PDB file of C-alpha atoms and ligand atoms in Angstrom:
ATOM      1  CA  UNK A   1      94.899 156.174 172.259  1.00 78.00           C
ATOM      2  CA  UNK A   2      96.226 152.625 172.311  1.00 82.00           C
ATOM      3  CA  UNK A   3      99.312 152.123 173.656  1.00 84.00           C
ATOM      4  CA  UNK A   4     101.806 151.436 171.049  1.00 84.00           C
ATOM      5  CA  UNK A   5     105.581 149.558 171.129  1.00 90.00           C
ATOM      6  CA  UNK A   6     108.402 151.205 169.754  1.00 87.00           C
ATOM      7  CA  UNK A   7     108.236 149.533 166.251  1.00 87.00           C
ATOM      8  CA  UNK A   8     104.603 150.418 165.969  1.00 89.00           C
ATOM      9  CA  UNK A   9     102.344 153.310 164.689  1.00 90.00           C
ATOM     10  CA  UNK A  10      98.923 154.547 166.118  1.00 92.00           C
ATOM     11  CA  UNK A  11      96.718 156.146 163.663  1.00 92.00           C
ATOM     12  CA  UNK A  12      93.270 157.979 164.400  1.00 92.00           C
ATOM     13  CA  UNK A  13      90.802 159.802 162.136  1.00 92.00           C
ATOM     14  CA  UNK A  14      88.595 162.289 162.726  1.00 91.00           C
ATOM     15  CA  UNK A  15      87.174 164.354 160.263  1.00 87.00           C
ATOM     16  CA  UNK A  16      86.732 167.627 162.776  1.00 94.00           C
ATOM     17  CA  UNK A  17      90.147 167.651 164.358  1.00 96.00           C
ATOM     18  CA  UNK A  18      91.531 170.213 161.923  1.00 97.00           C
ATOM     19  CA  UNK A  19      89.106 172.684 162.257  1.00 97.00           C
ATOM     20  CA  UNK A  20      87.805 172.390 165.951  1.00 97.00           C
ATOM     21  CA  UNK A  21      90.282 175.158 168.391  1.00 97.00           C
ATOM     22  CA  UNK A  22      90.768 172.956 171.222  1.00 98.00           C
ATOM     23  CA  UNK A  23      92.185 170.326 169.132  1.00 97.00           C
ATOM     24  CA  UNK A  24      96.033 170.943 168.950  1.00 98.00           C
ATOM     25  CA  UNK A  25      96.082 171.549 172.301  1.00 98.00           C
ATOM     26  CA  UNK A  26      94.956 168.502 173.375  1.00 96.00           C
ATOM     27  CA  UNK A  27      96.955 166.380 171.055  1.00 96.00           C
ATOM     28  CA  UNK A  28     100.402 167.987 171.913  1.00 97.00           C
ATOM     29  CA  UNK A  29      99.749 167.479 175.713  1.00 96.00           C
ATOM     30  CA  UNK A  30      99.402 163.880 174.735  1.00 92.00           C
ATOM     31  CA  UNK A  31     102.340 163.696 172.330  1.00 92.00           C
ATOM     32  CA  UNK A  32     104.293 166.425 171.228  1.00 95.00           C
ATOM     33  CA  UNK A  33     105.816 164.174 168.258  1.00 93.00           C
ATOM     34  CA  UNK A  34     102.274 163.572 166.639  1.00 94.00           C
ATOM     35  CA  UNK A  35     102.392 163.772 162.637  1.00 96.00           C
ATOM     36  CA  UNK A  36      99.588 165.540 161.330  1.00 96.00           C
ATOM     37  CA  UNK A  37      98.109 164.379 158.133  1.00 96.00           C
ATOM     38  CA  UNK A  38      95.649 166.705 156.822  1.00 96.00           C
ATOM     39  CA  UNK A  39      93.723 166.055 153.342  1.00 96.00           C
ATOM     40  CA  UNK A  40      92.350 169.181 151.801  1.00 96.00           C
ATOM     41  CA  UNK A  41      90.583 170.029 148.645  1.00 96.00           C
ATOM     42  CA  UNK A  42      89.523 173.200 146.660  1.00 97.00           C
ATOM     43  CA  UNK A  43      87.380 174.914 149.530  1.00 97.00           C
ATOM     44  CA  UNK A  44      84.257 175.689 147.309  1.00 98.00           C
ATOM     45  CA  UNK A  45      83.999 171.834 145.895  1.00 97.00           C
ATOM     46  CA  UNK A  46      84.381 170.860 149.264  1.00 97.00           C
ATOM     47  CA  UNK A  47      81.424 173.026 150.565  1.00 98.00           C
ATOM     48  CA  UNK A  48      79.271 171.997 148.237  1.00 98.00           C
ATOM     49  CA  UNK A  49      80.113 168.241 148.756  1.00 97.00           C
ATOM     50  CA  UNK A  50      79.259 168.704 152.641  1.00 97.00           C
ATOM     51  CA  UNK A  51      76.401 170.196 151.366  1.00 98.00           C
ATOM     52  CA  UNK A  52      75.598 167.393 149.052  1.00 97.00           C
ATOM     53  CA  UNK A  53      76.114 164.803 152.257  1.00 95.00           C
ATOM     54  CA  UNK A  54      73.706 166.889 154.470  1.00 96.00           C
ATOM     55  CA  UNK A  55      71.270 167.296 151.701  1.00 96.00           C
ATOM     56  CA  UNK A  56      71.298 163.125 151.501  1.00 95.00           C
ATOM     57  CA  UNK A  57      70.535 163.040 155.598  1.00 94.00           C
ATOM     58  CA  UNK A  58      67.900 166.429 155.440  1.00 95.00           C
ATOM     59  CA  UNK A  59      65.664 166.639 152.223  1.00 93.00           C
ATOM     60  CA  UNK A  60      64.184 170.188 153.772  1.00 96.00           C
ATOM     61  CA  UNK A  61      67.404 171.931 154.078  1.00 97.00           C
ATOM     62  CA  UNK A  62      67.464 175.450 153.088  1.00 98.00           C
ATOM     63  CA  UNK A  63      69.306 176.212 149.376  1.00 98.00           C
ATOM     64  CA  UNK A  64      72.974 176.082 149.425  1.00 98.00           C
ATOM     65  CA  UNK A  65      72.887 179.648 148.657  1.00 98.00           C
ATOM     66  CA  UNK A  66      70.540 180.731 151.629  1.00 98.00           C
ATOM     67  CA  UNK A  67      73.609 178.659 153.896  1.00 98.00           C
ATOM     68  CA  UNK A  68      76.302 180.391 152.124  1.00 98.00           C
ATOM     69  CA  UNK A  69      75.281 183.975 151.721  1.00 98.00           C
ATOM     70  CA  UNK A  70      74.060 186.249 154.527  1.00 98.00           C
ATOM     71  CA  UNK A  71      73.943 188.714 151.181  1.00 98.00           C
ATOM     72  CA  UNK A  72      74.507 187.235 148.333  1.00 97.00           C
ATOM     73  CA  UNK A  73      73.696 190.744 146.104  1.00 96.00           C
ATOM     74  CA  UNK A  74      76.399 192.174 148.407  1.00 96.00           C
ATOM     75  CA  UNK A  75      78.470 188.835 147.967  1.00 95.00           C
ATOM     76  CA  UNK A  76      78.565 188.525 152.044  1.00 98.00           C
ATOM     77  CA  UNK A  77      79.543 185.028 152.573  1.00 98.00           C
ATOM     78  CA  UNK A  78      78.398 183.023 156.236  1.00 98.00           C
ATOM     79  CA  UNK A  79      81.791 182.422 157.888  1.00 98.00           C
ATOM     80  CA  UNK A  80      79.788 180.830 160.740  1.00 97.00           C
ATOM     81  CA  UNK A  81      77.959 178.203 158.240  1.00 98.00           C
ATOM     82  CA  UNK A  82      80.130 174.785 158.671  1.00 97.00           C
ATOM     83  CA  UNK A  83      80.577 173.846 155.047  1.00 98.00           C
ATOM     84  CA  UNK A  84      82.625 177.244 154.644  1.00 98.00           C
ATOM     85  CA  UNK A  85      84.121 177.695 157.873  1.00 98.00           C
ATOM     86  CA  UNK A  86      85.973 173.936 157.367  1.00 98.00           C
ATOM     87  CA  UNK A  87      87.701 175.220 154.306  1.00 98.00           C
ATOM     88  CA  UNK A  88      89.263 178.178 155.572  1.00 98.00           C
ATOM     89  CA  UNK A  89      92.245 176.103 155.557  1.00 97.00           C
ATOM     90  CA  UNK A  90      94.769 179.215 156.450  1.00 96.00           C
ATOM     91  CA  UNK A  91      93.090 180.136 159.387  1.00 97.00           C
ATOM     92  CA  UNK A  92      92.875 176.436 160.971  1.00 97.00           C
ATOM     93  CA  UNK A  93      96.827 175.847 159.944  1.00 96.00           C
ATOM     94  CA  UNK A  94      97.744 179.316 162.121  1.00 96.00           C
ATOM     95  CA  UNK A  95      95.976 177.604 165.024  1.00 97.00           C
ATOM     96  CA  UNK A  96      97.451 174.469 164.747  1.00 97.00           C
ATOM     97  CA  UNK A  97     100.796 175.796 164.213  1.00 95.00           C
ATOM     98  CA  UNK A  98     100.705 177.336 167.510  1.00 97.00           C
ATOM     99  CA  UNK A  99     101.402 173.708 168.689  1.00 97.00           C
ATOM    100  CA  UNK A 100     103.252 171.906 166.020  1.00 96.00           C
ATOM    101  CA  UNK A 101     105.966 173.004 164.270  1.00 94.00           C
ATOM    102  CA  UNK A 102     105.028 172.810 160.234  1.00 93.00           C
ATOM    103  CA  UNK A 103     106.945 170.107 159.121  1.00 92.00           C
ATOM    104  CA  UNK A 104     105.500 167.803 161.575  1.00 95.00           C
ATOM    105  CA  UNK A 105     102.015 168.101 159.233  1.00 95.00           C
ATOM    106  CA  UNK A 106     101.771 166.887 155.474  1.00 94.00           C
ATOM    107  CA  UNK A 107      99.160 167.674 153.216  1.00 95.00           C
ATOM    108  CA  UNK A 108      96.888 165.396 150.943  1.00 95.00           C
ATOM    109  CA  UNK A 109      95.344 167.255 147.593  1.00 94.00           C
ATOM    110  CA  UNK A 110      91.678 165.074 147.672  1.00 95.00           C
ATOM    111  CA  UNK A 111      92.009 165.770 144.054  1.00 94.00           C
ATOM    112  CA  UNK A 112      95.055 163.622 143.423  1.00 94.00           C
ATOM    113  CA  UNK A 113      94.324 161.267 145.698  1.00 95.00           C
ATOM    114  CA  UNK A 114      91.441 160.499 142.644  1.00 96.00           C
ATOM    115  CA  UNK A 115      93.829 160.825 139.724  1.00 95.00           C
ATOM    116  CA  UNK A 116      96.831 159.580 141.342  1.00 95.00           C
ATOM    117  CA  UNK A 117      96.292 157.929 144.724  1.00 97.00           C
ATOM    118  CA  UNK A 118      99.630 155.853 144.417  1.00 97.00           C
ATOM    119  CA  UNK A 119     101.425 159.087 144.195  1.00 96.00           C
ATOM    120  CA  UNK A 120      99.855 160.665 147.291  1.00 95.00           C
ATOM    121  CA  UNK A 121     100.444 157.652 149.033  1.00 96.00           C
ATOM    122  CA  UNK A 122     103.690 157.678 148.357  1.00 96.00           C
ATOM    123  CA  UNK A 123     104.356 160.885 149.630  1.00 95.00           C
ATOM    124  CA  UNK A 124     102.188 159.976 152.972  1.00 96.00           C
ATOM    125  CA  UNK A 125     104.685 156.873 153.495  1.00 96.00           C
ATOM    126  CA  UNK A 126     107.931 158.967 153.191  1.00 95.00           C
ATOM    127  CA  UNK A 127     106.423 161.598 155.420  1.00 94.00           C
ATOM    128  CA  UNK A 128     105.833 158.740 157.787  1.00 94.00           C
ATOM    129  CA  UNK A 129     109.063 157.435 157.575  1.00 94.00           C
ATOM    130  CA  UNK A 130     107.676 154.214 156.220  1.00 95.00           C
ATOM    131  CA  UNK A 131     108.642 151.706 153.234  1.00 95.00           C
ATOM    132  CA  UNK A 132     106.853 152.410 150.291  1.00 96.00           C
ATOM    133  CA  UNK A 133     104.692 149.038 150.606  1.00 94.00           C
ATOM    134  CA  UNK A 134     101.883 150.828 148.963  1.00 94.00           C
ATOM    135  CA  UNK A 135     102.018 151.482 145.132  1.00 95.00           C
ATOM    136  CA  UNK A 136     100.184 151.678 141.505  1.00 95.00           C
ATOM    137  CA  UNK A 137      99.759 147.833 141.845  1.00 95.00           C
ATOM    138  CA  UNK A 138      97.404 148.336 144.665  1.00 95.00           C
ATOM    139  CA  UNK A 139      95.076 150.198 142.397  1.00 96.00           C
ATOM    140  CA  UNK A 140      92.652 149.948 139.511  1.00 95.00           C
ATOM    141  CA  UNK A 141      90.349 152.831 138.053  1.00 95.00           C
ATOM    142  CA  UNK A 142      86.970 151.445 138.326  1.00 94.00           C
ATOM    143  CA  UNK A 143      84.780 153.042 135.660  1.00 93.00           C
ATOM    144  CA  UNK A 144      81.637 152.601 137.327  1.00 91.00           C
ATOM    145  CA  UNK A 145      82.394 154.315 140.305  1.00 92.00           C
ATOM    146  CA  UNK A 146      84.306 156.731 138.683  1.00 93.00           C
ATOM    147  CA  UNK A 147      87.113 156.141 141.322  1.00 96.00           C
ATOM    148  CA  UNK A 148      89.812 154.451 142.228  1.00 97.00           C
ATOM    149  CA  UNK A 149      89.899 151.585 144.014  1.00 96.00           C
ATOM    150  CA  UNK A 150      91.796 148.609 146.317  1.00 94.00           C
ATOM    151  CA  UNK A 151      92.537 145.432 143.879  1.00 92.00           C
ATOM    152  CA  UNK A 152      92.851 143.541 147.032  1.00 78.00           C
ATOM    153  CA  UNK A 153      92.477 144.470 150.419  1.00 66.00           C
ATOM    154  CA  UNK A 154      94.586 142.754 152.798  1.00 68.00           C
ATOM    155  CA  UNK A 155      91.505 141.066 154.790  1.00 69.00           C
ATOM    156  CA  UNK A 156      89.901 140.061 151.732  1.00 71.00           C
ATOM    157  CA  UNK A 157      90.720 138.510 148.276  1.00 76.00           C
ATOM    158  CA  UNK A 158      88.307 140.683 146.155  1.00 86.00           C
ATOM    159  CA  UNK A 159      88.404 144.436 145.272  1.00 89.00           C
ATOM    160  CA  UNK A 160      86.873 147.357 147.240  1.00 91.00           C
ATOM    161  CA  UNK A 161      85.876 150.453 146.641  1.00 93.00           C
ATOM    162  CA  UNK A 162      84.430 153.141 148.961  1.00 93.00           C
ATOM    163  CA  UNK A 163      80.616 153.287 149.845  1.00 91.00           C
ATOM    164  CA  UNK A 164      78.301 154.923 148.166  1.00 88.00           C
ATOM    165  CA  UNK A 165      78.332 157.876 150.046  1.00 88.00           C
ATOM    166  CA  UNK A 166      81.788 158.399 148.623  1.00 91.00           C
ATOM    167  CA  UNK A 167      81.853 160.009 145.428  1.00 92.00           C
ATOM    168  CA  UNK A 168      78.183 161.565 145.129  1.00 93.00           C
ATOM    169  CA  UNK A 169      76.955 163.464 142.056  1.00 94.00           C
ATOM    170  CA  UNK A 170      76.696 167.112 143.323  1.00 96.00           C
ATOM    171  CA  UNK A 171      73.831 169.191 143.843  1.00 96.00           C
ATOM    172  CA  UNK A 172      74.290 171.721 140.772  1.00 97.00           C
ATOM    173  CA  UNK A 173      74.945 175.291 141.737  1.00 98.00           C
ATOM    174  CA  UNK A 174      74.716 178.462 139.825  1.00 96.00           C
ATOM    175  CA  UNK A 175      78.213 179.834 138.123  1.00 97.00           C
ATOM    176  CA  UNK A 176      77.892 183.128 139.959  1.00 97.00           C
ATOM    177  CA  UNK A 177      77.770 181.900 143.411  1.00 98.00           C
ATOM    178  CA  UNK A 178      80.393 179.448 142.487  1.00 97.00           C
ATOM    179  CA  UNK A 179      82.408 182.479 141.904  1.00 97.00           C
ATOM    180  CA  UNK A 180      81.193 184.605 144.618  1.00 98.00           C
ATOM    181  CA  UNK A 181      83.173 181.827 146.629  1.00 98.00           C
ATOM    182  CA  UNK A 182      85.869 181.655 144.619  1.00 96.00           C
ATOM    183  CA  UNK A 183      86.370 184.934 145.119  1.00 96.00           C
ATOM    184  CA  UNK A 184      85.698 185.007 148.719  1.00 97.00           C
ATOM    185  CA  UNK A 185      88.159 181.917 149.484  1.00 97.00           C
ATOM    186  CA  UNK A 186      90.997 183.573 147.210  1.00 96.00           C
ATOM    187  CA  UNK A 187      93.071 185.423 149.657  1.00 95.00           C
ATOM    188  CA  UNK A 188      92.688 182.133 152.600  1.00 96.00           C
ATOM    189  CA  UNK A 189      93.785 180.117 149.530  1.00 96.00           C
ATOM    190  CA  UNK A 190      96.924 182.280 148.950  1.00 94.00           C
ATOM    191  CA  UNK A 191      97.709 182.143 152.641  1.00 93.00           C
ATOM    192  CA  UNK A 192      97.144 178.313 152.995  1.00 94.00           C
ATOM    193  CA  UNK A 193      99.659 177.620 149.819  1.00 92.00           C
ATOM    194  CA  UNK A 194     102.223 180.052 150.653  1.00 90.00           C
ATOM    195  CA  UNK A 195     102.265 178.643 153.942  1.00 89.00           C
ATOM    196  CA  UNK A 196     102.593 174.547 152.233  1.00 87.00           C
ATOM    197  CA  UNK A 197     105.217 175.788 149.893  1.00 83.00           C
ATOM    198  CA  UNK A 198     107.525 175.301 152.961  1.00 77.00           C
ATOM    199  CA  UNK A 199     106.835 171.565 153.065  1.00 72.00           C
ATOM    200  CA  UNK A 200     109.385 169.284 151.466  1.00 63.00           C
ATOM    201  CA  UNK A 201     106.867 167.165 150.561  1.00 66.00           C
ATOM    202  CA  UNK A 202     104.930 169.707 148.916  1.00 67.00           C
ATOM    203  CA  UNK A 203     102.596 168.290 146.759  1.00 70.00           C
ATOM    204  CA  UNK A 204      99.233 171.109 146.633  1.00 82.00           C
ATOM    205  CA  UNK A 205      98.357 171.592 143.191  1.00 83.00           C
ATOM    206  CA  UNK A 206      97.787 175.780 142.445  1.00 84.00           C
ATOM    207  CA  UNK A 207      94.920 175.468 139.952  1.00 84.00           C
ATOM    208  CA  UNK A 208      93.095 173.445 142.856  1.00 85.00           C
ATOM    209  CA  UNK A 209      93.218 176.607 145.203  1.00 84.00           C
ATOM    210  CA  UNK A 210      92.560 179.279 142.028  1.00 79.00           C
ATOM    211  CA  UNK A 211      96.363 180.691 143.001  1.00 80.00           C
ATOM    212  CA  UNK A 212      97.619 180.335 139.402  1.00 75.00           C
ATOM    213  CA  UNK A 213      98.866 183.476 138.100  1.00 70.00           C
ATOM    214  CA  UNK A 214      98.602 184.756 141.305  1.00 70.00           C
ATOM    215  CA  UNK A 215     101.623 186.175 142.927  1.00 71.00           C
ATOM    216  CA  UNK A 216     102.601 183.774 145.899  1.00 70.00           C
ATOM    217  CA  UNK A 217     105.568 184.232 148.470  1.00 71.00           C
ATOM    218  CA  UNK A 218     107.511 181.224 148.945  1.00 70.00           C
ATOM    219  CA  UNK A 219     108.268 181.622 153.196  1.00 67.00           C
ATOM    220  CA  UNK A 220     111.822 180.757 154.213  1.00 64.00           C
ATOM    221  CA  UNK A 221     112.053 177.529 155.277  1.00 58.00           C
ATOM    222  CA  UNK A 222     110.535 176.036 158.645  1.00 52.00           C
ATOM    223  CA  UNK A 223     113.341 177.306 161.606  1.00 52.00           C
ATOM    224  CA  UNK A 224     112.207 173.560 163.248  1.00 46.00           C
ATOM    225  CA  UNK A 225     114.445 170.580 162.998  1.00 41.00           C
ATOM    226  CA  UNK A 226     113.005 167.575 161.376  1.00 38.00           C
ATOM    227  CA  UNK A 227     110.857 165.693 163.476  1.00 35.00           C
ATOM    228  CA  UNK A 228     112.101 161.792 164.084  1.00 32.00           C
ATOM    229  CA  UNK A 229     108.745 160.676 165.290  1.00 33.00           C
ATOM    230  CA  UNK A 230     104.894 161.600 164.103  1.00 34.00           C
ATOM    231  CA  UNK A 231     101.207 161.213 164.311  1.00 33.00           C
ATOM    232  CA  UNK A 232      97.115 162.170 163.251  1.00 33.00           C
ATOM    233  CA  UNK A 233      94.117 163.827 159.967  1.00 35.00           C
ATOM    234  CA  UNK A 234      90.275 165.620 158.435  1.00 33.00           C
ATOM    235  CA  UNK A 235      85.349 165.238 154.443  1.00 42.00           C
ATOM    236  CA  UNK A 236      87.995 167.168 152.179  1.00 43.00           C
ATOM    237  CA  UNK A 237      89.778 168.514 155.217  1.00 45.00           C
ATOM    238  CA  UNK A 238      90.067 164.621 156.560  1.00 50.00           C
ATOM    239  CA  UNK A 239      91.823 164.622 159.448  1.00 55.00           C
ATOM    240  CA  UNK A 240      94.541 161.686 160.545  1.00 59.00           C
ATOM    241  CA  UNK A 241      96.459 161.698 163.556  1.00 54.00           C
ATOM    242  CA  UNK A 242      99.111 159.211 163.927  1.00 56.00           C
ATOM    243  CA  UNK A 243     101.075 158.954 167.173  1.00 51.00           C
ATOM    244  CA  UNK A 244     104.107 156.749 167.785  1.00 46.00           C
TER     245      UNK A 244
HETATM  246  N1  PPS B 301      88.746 156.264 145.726  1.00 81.54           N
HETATM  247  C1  PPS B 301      87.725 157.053 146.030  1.00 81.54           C
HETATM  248  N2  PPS B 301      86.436 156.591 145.940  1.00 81.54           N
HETATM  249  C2  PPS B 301      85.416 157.416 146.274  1.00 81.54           C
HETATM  250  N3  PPS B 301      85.565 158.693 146.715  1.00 81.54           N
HETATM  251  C3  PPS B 301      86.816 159.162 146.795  1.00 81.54           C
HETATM  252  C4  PPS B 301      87.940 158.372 146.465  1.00 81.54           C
HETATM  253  N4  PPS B 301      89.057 159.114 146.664  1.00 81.54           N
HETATM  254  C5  PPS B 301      88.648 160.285 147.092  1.00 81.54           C
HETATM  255  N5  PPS B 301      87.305 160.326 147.164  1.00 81.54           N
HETATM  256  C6  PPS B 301      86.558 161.470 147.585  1.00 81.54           C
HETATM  257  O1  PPS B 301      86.221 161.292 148.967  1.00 81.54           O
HETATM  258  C7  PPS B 301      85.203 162.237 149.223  1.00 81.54           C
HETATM  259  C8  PPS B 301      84.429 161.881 150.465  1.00 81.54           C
HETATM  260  O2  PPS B 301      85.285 161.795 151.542  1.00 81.54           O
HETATM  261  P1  PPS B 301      84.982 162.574 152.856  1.00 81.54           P
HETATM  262  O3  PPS B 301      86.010 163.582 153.019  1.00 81.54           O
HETATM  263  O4  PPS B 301      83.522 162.990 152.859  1.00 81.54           O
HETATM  264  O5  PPS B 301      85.226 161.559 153.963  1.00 81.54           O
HETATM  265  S1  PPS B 301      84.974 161.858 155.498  1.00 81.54           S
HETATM  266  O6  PPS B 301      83.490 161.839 155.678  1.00 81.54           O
HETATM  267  O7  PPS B 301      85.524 163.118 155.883  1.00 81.54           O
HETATM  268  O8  PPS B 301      85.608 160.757 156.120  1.00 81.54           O
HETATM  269  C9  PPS B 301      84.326 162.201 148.008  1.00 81.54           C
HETATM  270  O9  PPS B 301      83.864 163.495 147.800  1.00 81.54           O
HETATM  271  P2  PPS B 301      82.572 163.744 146.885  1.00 81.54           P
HETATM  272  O10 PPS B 301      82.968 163.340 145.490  1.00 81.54           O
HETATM  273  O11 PPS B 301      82.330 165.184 146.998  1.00 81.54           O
HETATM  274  O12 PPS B 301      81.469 162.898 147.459  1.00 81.54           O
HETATM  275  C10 PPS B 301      85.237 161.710 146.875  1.00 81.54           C
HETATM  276  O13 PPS B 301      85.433 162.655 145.851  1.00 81.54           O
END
């Protein structure tokens, strides 16, 4: 890390952070006041989007159902395969809140930061303690992509979009094993949202995790004072880590 004045920020991104153990350790021996910004999608389009990237890189790889099953007639789901593993979001959160107290992290739905990146931007300033300098104007929807993107990018004077590995049409899987998953990531989806509903900035959507209709305990809120400084975060988990 970069040392950094009073008046500044230091941000780093790594997508693996989030889900790799040694992680929080590491980061709260270097700064306990790190914020956490950790951007997380529905689990099962996320694993398939992994898979979609790795498919792009590896033409030969095996079916997305021979990585995702060790059974799939028995509906036994491969914990150890990466592209599931990353979106057991609960079970990475528990680790990392052995380190950081939970309103030192803030979550970023991927799926609004599509439909309404302004929004989730917003809430990322104010969880930064930051003016809101970024806002709608800084957008357009560019129907091409299929995204959103930057009207103007500070270092240049034309728009910008992500690359094209951004934003890929997905390999098509079959309905059943979609909800094989569904069903497999239900109860770590519960988990994960009861345990954001504590957040002020609260901002997870329940039809992204399949948790509407479903019975969810709000916890009582965090027992840690506010935090007056932050830091860091993970492909849908993106990890930033921002350190003052
Ligand atoms: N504005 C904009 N333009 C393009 N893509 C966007 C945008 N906002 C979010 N996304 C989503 O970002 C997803 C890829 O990000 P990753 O999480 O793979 O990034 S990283 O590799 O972890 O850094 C990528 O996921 P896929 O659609 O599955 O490819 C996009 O849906």
């Amino acid at each position: 890390m970069p040392r950094t004045l009073e008046s500044q920020i230091t941000m780093e991104k790594t997508p693996s952070y989030f889900v790799t153990k040694e992680t929080p350790h590491r980061i709260s021996a270097m700064s306990q006041e790190t914020k956490l910004i950790v951007v997380v999608r529905d689990p099962v389009t996320r694993a398939i989007s992994d898979y979609t990237q790795t498919l792009s890189k590896t033409p030969d790889l095996p079916s997305f159902q021979d990585l995702a099953f060790r059974n799939q007639t028995l509906g036994i789901v491969d914990m150890s395969w990466n592209a599931i593993r990353i979106g057991l979001y609960a079970l990475h959160l528990e680790n990392w809140l052995r380190y950081f107290p939970l309103t030192q992290i803030h979550f970023v739905s991927g799926e609004r930061l599509i439909t309404d990146p302004a929004g989730e931007l917003s809430r990322v300033q104010d969880f930064l303690g930051l003016k809101r300098i970024v806002t709608d104007k800084h957008f357009y929807f560019n129907r091409t992509k299929g995204f959103p993107c930057l009207k103007k990018p500070e270092s240049s004077g034309s728009p910008r979009c992500l690359g094209k590995s951004k934003g890929r049409t997905h390999v098509q899987i079959d309905r059943d094993a979609i909800e094989q998953l569904r069903d497999f990531y239900r109860p770590y989806n519960v988990k994960f949202y009861e345990m954001s509903l504590s957040l002020s900035q609260h901002s997870l959507n329940p039809q992204d995790f399949q948790v509407e209709g479903v019975h969810v305990v709000r916890p009582p809120p965090p027992r840690w004072p506010p935090c007056r400084h932050f830091s860091a975060a993970t492909h849908f988990s993106s990890f930033l880590s921002m350190h003052r």
